[in-house]
Tab-separated table of C-alpha atoms in Angstrom:
chain	number	residue	atom	x	y	z
A	167	UNK	CA	130.244	30.292	74.580
A	168	UNK	CA	130.636	32.046	71.312
A	169	UNK	CA	133.515	34.408	71.219
A	170	UNK	CA	134.296	37.286	68.812
A	171	UNK	CA	137.309	35.192	67.587
A	172	UNK	CA	134.515	32.790	66.034
A	173	UNK	CA	132.755	35.101	63.923
A	174	UNK	CA	133.140	37.336	60.789
A	175	UNK	CA	132.356	40.899	60.328
A	176	UNK	CA	131.590	43.273	57.741
A	177	UNK	CA	133.857	46.089	57.505
A	178	UNK	CA	131.078	48.639	59.082
A	179	UNK	CA	131.258	46.043	62.220
A	180	UNK	CA	128.319	44.087	61.335
A	181	UNK	CA	127.708	40.271	61.878
A	182	UNK	CA	128.574	38.606	58.403
A	183	UNK	CA	126.949	35.143	57.469
A	184	UNK	CA	125.738	33.310	60.607
A	185	UNK	CA	121.982	32.200	61.270
A	186	UNK	CA	120.515	35.436	59.554
A	187	UNK	CA	122.099	35.395	56.450
A	188	UNK	CA	121.843	31.851	54.715
A	189	UNK	CA	123.826	31.581	51.544
A	190	UNK	CA	123.449	29.293	48.300
A	191	UNK	CA	125.977	28.597	45.529
A	192	UNK	CA	125.246	30.235	42.302
A	193	UNK	CA	126.125	28.589	38.967
A	194	UNK	CA	124.760	30.238	36.011
A	195	UNK	CA	125.167	28.689	32.771
A	196	UNK	CA	128.478	29.946	31.000
A	197	UNK	CA	128.778	32.153	33.756
A	198	UNK	CA	125.834	34.532	32.879
A	199	UNK	CA	125.653	36.782	35.934
A	200	UNK	CA	123.109	38.548	34.065
A	201	UNK	CA	120.426	35.961	34.702
A	202	UNK	CA	120.285	37.244	38.194
A	203	UNK	CA	118.436	40.401	36.899
A	204	UNK	CA	115.004	40.551	36.564
A	205	UNK	CA	112.983	39.902	33.571
A	206	UNK	CA	112.544	43.280	32.565
A	207	UNK	CA	116.266	43.838	32.653
A	208	UNK	CA	117.226	40.845	30.490
A	209	UNK	CA	117.537	38.155	33.000
A	210	UNK	CA	115.569	35.387	34.414
A	211	UNK	CA	114.864	36.801	37.776
A	212	UNK	CA	117.323	34.602	39.582
A	213	UNK	CA	118.116	37.082	42.726
A	214	UNK	CA	114.272	37.738	43.028
A	215	UNK	CA	113.692	33.838	43.415
A	216	UNK	CA	116.760	33.379	45.748
A	217	UNK	CA	115.657	35.972	47.880
A	218	UNK	CA	112.087	35.025	48.110
A	219	UNK	CA	113.067	31.526	48.968
A	220	UNK	CA	115.045	32.936	52.129
A	221	UNK	CA	118.793	33.213	51.264
A	222	UNK	CA	120.440	36.407	51.782
A	223	UNK	CA	124.050	35.786	50.308
A	224	UNK	CA	124.834	34.106	46.878
A	225	UNK	CA	128.258	32.474	46.225
A	226	UNK	CA	129.966	33.415	42.861
A	227	UNK	CA	132.702	31.177	41.066
A	228	UNK	CA	134.797	33.478	39.038
A	229	UNK	CA	136.476	32.192	35.809
A	230	UNK	CA	137.869	34.975	34.265
A	231	UNK	CA	138.847	39.046	34.689
A	232	UNK	CA	135.927	39.770	32.156
A	233	UNK	CA	133.392	38.162	34.815
A	234	UNK	CA	134.950	40.463	37.583
A	235	UNK	CA	133.650	43.374	35.687
A	236	UNK	CA	130.477	42.171	34.393
A	237	UNK	CA	129.437	41.040	38.185
A	238	UNK	CA	130.067	44.699	39.506
A	239	UNK	CA	126.938	46.243	38.371
A	240	UNK	CA	124.889	43.438	38.757
A	241	UNK	CA	125.898	42.645	42.166
A	242	UNK	CA	125.218	46.489	43.041
A	243	UNK	CA	121.753	46.079	41.476
A	244	UNK	CA	120.461	42.885	43.314
A	245	UNK	CA	121.865	44.462	46.433
A	246	UNK	CA	119.555	47.594	45.913
A	247	UNK	CA	116.674	45.767	45.011
A	248	UNK	CA	116.763	42.715	47.005
A	249	UNK	CA	119.560	43.021	49.660
A	250	UNK	CA	121.493	39.957	48.107
A	251	UNK	CA	125.101	40.031	49.115
A	252	UNK	CA	127.630	38.528	46.883
A	253	UNK	CA	130.222	36.248	48.149
A	254	UNK	CA	133.123	36.478	45.423
A	255	UNK	CA	135.808	33.794	44.793
A	256	UNK	CA	139.153	35.279	43.498
A	257	UNK	CA	140.975	31.660	42.627
A	258	UNK	CA	144.391	32.161	41.168
A	259	UNK	CA	143.934	28.956	39.560
A	260	UNK	CA	140.812	29.722	37.647
A	261	UNK	CA	142.054	32.986	36.687
A	262	UNK	CA	144.831	31.456	35.502
A	263	UNK	CA	147.523	33.707	36.950
A	264	UNK	CA	149.686	31.613	39.072
A	265	UNK	CA	153.292	32.235	38.156
A	266	UNK	CA	156.172	32.328	40.598
A	267	UNK	CA	158.577	34.182	38.643
A	268	UNK	CA	156.154	36.950	36.804
A	269	UNK	CA	153.301	38.305	39.013
A	270	UNK	CA	152.153	41.063	36.701
A	271	UNK	CA	149.090	39.074	35.496
A	272	UNK	CA	148.373	38.338	39.492
A	273	UNK	CA	148.635	42.155	40.225
A	274	UNK	CA	146.347	43.226	37.336
A	275	UNK	CA	143.695	40.438	38.403
A	276	UNK	CA	143.840	41.734	41.981
A	277	UNK	CA	143.677	45.385	40.960
A	278	UNK	CA	140.673	44.398	39.230
A	279	UNK	CA	138.954	42.462	41.503
A	280	UNK	CA	139.380	44.864	44.057
A	281	UNK	CA	138.244	47.921	42.385
A	282	UNK	CA	135.234	46.303	40.479
A	283	UNK	CA	133.788	43.952	43.604
A	284	UNK	CA	135.822	43.798	46.973
A	285	UNK	CA	135.865	47.411	47.967
A	286	UNK	CA	131.657	47.215	48.081
A	287	UNK	CA	130.288	46.674	51.238
A	288	UNK	CA	127.726	44.112	49.934
A	289	UNK	CA	130.744	41.932	48.926
A	290	UNK	CA	132.446	39.199	50.677
A	291	UNK	CA	135.542	37.864	49.973
A	292	UNK	CA	137.623	34.404	49.556
A	293	UNK	CA	140.925	33.449	48.080
A	294	UNK	CA	140.664	29.852	46.261
A	295	UNK	CA	138.202	26.950	46.214
A	296	UNK	CA	139.701	23.598	46.138
A	297	UNK	CA	142.539	24.882	44.079
A	298	UNK	CA	144.515	22.654	46.134
A	299	UNK	CA	142.841	19.620	44.282
A	300	UNK	CA	144.652	20.740	41.093
A	301	UNK	CA	148.564	20.491	42.733
A	302	UNK	CA	150.264	18.032	40.754
A	303	UNK	CA	149.122	14.490	41.838
A	304	UNK	CA	145.994	16.090	43.337
A	305	UNK	CA	142.915	14.409	42.932
A	306	UNK	CA	141.667	16.783	40.081
A	307	UNK	CA	144.943	17.517	38.330
A	308	UNK	CA	145.515	15.938	34.902
A	309	UNK	CA	148.503	13.472	34.614
A	310	UNK	CA	151.774	15.111	34.459
A	311	UNK	CA	149.867	18.614	34.863
A	312	UNK	CA	148.575	20.766	37.817
A	313	UNK	CA	149.632	23.892	39.730
A	314	UNK	CA	153.515	23.874	39.454
A	315	UNK	CA	153.895	24.327	43.366
A	316	UNK	CA	154.616	22.143	46.155
A	317	UNK	CA	151.699	21.996	49.015
A	318	UNK	CA	153.839	24.301	51.175
A	319	UNK	CA	154.584	26.503	48.453
A	320	UNK	CA	150.673	26.666	47.584
A	321	UNK	CA	149.703	27.661	51.082
A	322	UNK	CA	152.604	30.437	51.153
A	323	UNK	CA	151.435	31.611	47.690
A	324	UNK	CA	147.812	31.927	48.575
A	325	UNK	CA	148.619	33.727	51.912
A	326	UNK	CA	150.715	36.193	49.892
A	327	UNK	CA	147.530	36.640	47.452
A	328	UNK	CA	145.396	37.517	50.535
A	329	UNK	CA	147.962	39.777	51.781
A	330	UNK	CA	148.067	41.612	48.536
A	331	UNK	CA	144.107	41.605	48.452
A	332	UNK	CA	144.120	43.054	52.018
A	333	UNK	CA	146.976	45.891	51.063
A	334	UNK	CA	144.783	46.712	47.782
A	335	UNK	CA	141.455	46.737	49.757
A	336	UNK	CA	142.939	49.033	52.574
A	337	UNK	CA	143.820	51.358	50.259
A	338	UNK	CA	140.610	51.889	48.569
A	339	UNK	CA	138.582	51.753	51.877
A	340	UNK	CA	140.929	54.002	53.798
A	341	UNK	CA	139.149	55.437	56.850
A	342	UNK	CA	136.481	53.099	57.365
A	343	UNK	CA	136.339	50.892	60.493
A	344	UNK	CA	138.457	47.988	59.539
A	345	UNK	CA	139.216	45.776	56.930
A	346	UNK	CA	137.407	43.405	55.197
A	347	UNK	CA	137.620	39.709	56.197
A	348	UNK	CA	139.440	37.157	53.909
A	349	UNK	CA	138.525	33.539	53.707
A	350	UNK	CA	140.510	30.602	52.417
A	351	UNK	CA	138.586	28.269	50.078
A	352	UNK	CA	139.125	24.259	50.890
A	353	UNK	CA	137.837	21.325	49.859
A	354	UNK	CA	137.990	17.840	52.110
A	355	UNK	CA	137.624	14.209	51.641
A	356	UNK	CA	137.337	11.787	54.458
A	357	UNK	CA	136.947	8.420	52.733
A	358	UNK	CA	140.567	7.086	52.903
A	359	UNK	CA	143.536	7.360	55.252
A	360	UNK	CA	145.188	9.510	52.791
A	361	UNK	CA	142.410	11.753	53.175
A	362	UNK	CA	143.011	11.662	56.876
A	363	UNK	CA	146.902	12.325	56.337
A	364	UNK	CA	145.896	15.310	53.987
A	365	UNK	CA	143.757	16.945	56.655
A	366	UNK	CA	146.279	16.871	59.063
A	367	UNK	CA	148.867	18.221	56.872
A	368	UNK	CA	146.671	21.215	55.478
A	369	UNK	CA	145.696	22.184	58.955
A	370	UNK	CA	149.494	22.487	60.105
A	371	UNK	CA	149.911	24.744	56.785
A	372	UNK	CA	146.637	27.016	57.375
A	373	UNK	CA	147.992	27.830	61.049
A	374	UNK	CA	150.983	29.144	59.229
A	375	UNK	CA	149.204	31.487	57.319
A	376	UNK	CA	148.941	35.153	58.463
A	377	UNK	CA	146.506	37.155	56.111
A	378	UNK	CA	143.573	34.407	56.233
A	379	UNK	CA	140.644	35.418	58.903
A	380	UNK	CA	138.638	31.936	58.283
A	381	UNK	CA	138.335	28.927	56.432
A	382	UNK	CA	135.390	28.093	53.918
A	383	UNK	CA	135.288	24.337	53.832
A	384	UNK	CA	133.496	22.416	51.135
A	385	UNK	CA	132.436	19.195	52.656
A	386	UNK	CA	129.667	16.525	51.151
A	387	UNK	CA	129.012	14.395	54.479
A	388	UNK	CA	126.274	11.811	55.322
A	389	UNK	CA	125.097	11.679	58.073
A	390	UNK	CA	124.384	15.175	58.392
A	391	UNK	CA	125.676	14.875	62.177
A	392	UNK	CA	129.143	14.884	60.733
A	393	UNK	CA	128.970	18.670	59.861
A	394	UNK	CA	128.784	18.988	63.721
A	395	UNK	CA	131.983	17.150	64.176
A	396	UNK	CA	133.651	18.327	61.319
A	397	UNK	CA	132.984	22.217	61.922
A	398	UNK	CA	133.866	22.066	65.851
A	399	UNK	CA	136.914	19.836	64.960
A	400	UNK	CA	138.263	22.553	62.760
A	401	UNK	CA	137.516	25.357	64.801
A	402	UNK	CA	139.413	23.914	67.542
A	403	UNK	CA	142.212	22.998	65.481
A	404	UNK	CA	142.405	25.949	63.693
A	405	UNK	CA	141.361	28.839	66.282
A	406	UNK	CA	139.258	30.804	63.265
A	407	UNK	CA	135.911	31.139	62.051
A	408	UNK	CA	134.601	28.027	59.996
A	409	UNK	CA	132.352	28.586	57.050
A	410	UNK	CA	130.637	25.659	55.211
A	411	UNK	CA	131.474	26.871	51.549
A	412	UNK	CA	129.619	24.200	50.121
A	413	UNK	CA	127.268	21.605	51.506
A	414	UNK	CA	124.406	19.097	49.864
A	415	UNK	CA	122.949	15.894	48.790
A	416	UNK	CA	122.921	14.139	45.413
A	417	UNK	CA	119.536	13.282	44.058
A	418	UNK	CA	121.195	9.814	42.671
A	419	UNK	CA	118.938	7.385	44.145
A	420	UNK	CA	116.990	9.810	46.188
A	421	UNK	CA	113.848	11.906	46.116
A	422	UNK	CA	113.733	15.899	45.939
A	423	UNK	CA	111.837	15.335	49.458
A	424	UNK	CA	114.869	13.473	50.535
A	425	UNK	CA	117.475	16.422	49.412
A	426	UNK	CA	115.374	19.010	50.903
A	427	UNK	CA	115.175	17.433	54.178
A	428	UNK	CA	118.907	16.651	54.148
A	429	UNK	CA	119.673	20.109	53.462
A	430	UNK	CA	117.105	21.316	56.175
A	431	UNK	CA	118.748	18.980	58.854
A	432	UNK	CA	122.252	20.227	57.909
A	433	UNK	CA	121.224	23.567	58.197
A	434	UNK	CA	119.579	22.992	61.641
A	435	UNK	CA	122.931	21.616	62.752
A	436	UNK	CA	124.975	24.377	61.270
A	437	UNK	CA	122.746	26.972	63.223
A	438	UNK	CA	123.487	25.290	66.732
A	439	UNK	CA	127.373	25.378	65.806
A	440	UNK	CA	127.013	28.748	65.009
A	441	UNK	CA	125.248	29.337	68.380
A	442	UNK	CA	128.255	27.792	69.961
A	443	UNK	CA	131.046	29.356	67.996
A	444	UNK	CA	131.661	26.167	65.898
A	445	UNK	CA	130.452	27.573	62.625
A	446	UNK	CA	130.342	31.023	60.879
A	447	UNK	CA	127.974	30.445	58.210
A	448	UNK	CA	127.058	28.175	55.359
A	449	UNK	CA	126.327	27.952	51.640
A	450	UNK	CA	123.999	24.959	50.373
A	451	UNK	CA	125.190	23.760	47.015
A	452	UNK	CA	123.657	24.890	44.483
A	453	UNK	CA	121.141	27.190	43.030
A	454	UNK	CA	119.894	25.582	39.549
A	455	UNK	CA	116.756	26.887	37.597
A	456	UNK	CA	117.770	24.857	34.174
A	457	UNK	CA	116.389	22.455	32.343
A	458	UNK	CA	117.800	19.160	31.539
A	459	UNK	CA	120.032	19.547	28.490
A	460	UNK	CA	120.262	23.094	29.140
A	461	UNK	CA	122.329	23.350	32.087
A	462	UNK	CA	126.021	23.983	32.354
A	463	UNK	CA	126.259	25.192	28.595
A	464	UNK	CA	129.691	24.622	27.546
A	465	UNK	CA	130.885	22.884	30.561
A	466	UNK	CA	132.163	19.342	31.075
A	467	UNK	CA	129.686	16.353	31.450
A	468	UNK	CA	131.179	16.132	35.174
A	469	UNK	CA	130.022	19.647	35.721
A	470	UNK	CA	126.850	19.010	34.131
A	471	UNK	CA	126.223	15.910	36.350
A	472	UNK	CA	126.687	17.911	39.469
A	473	UNK	CA	123.987	20.620	38.093
A	474	UNK	CA	121.472	17.660	37.660
A	475	UNK	CA	122.609	15.962	40.882
A	476	UNK	CA	122.803	19.008	43.268
A	477	UNK	CA	120.816	21.862	41.617
A	478	UNK	CA	117.826	23.079	43.389
A	479	UNK	CA	115.518	24.117	41.142
A	480	UNK	CA	113.102	27.653	41.957
A	481	UNK	CA	110.264	26.860	39.874
A	482	UNK	CA	109.016	24.483	42.871
A	483	UNK	CA	109.613	26.842	45.790
A	484	UNK	CA	107.683	26.785	48.492
A	485	UNK	CA	107.172	29.601	51.013
A	486	UNK	CA	107.669	27.271	53.932
A	487	UNK	CA	111.022	26.105	53.172
A	488	UNK	CA	114.207	27.980	52.871
A	489	UNK	CA	115.412	25.186	50.083
A	490	UNK	CA	114.333	24.856	46.796
A	491	UNK	CA	112.996	21.241	45.399
A	492	UNK	CA	113.924	19.764	42.091
A	493	UNK	CA	112.550	16.706	40.229
A	494	UNK	CA	115.294	16.489	37.677
A	495	UNK	CA	116.086	12.904	36.246
A	496	UNK	CA	119.317	12.039	37.099
A	497	UNK	CA	118.826	7.959	36.807
A	498	UNK	CA	121.589	7.440	33.774
A	499	UNK	CA	124.102	9.283	35.482
A	500	UNK	CA	126.790	7.429	37.273
A	501	UNK	CA	127.100	8.119	41.100
A	502	UNK	CA	129.340	10.632	42.152
A	503	UNK	CA	131.997	9.870	44.839
A	504	UNK	CA	130.385	10.974	48.317
A	505	UNK	CA	131.720	10.325	52.005
A	506	UNK	CA	129.335	8.276	54.216
A	507	UNK	CA	129.861	7.374	57.769
A	508	UNK	CA	133.645	7.705	57.960
A	509	UNK	CA	135.553	5.580	60.609
A	510	UNK	CA	138.702	7.420	59.822
A	511	UNK	CA	137.175	11.089	60.359
A	512	UNK	CA	135.355	9.930	63.471
A	513	UNK	CA	138.811	8.588	64.590
A	514	UNK	CA	140.218	11.957	63.931
A	515	UNK	CA	137.621	13.741	65.725
A	516	UNK	CA	137.326	11.290	68.918
A	517	UNK	CA	138.694	13.959	71.429
A	518	UNK	CA	134.956	15.495	70.737
């Protein structure tokens, strides 16, 4: 049965995410959040299109302190106009504020994030987003570079960040019913023995965190039934709410219809998990209303490839589907790694 411990709540006590608030990742070109605004306000009407397709929350990836301030007024406007909530990620790595000795830049970023975003009731908060991949020796860290922390120091540091965010938020919303939930953002790869070991190590370290209220896990798995196993496994092991921070299916060697049906099936499976308390919400990756050659302006070729492969286009939306379709040609891009039927993970989850 579902328990309160499996759920997330807004400060006013209403349920956060879940079946009634499907979410979608939002990656505007050059981090231009003004595109969310209606055309008459200088935007592309992205918020209107997203809501018309059934989504209730956008997940945003903040790359600089300046973007925090820019998003403040925009998030307020799209909430007032369309009821669209904002799930904002505070990433010490992306904001370049990780320093064990001098925390002044971290404090400044936290103050700005809280004052301009986190204090608002329509804004949800996550700390980090696959930042652990950038630890020295991590899968996304450059050679001889990376976050200068050990794995244990990393989780302790991000727990400290979550604690500072909570303290600052509590100062700002004094007298409210209770503080806002803060989730930890994490990625997962299950296609090797190393992946299994890293998963177990991460679980034990996350258990020791004192200021995290739930885990947002980014996972690209196939077949869809693996999402049921994953969310139940993590829920049972961590005893905290589990959100699918990102899920989706690449269009490489597939069709828009295949992608749409995959996303529908995954959402149905997550919904069953939400009813049973294994999952507290989910975000499909990713909204994209750009044309080929125009996507992810100024970003790396890898980021452009993700836009083309996972981007879900608004111009072809149907009123019957909660998901967008796209027909962008990705045949000339190399295939990105994606987990498939995975014996390693099945072994780790045999108890279920």
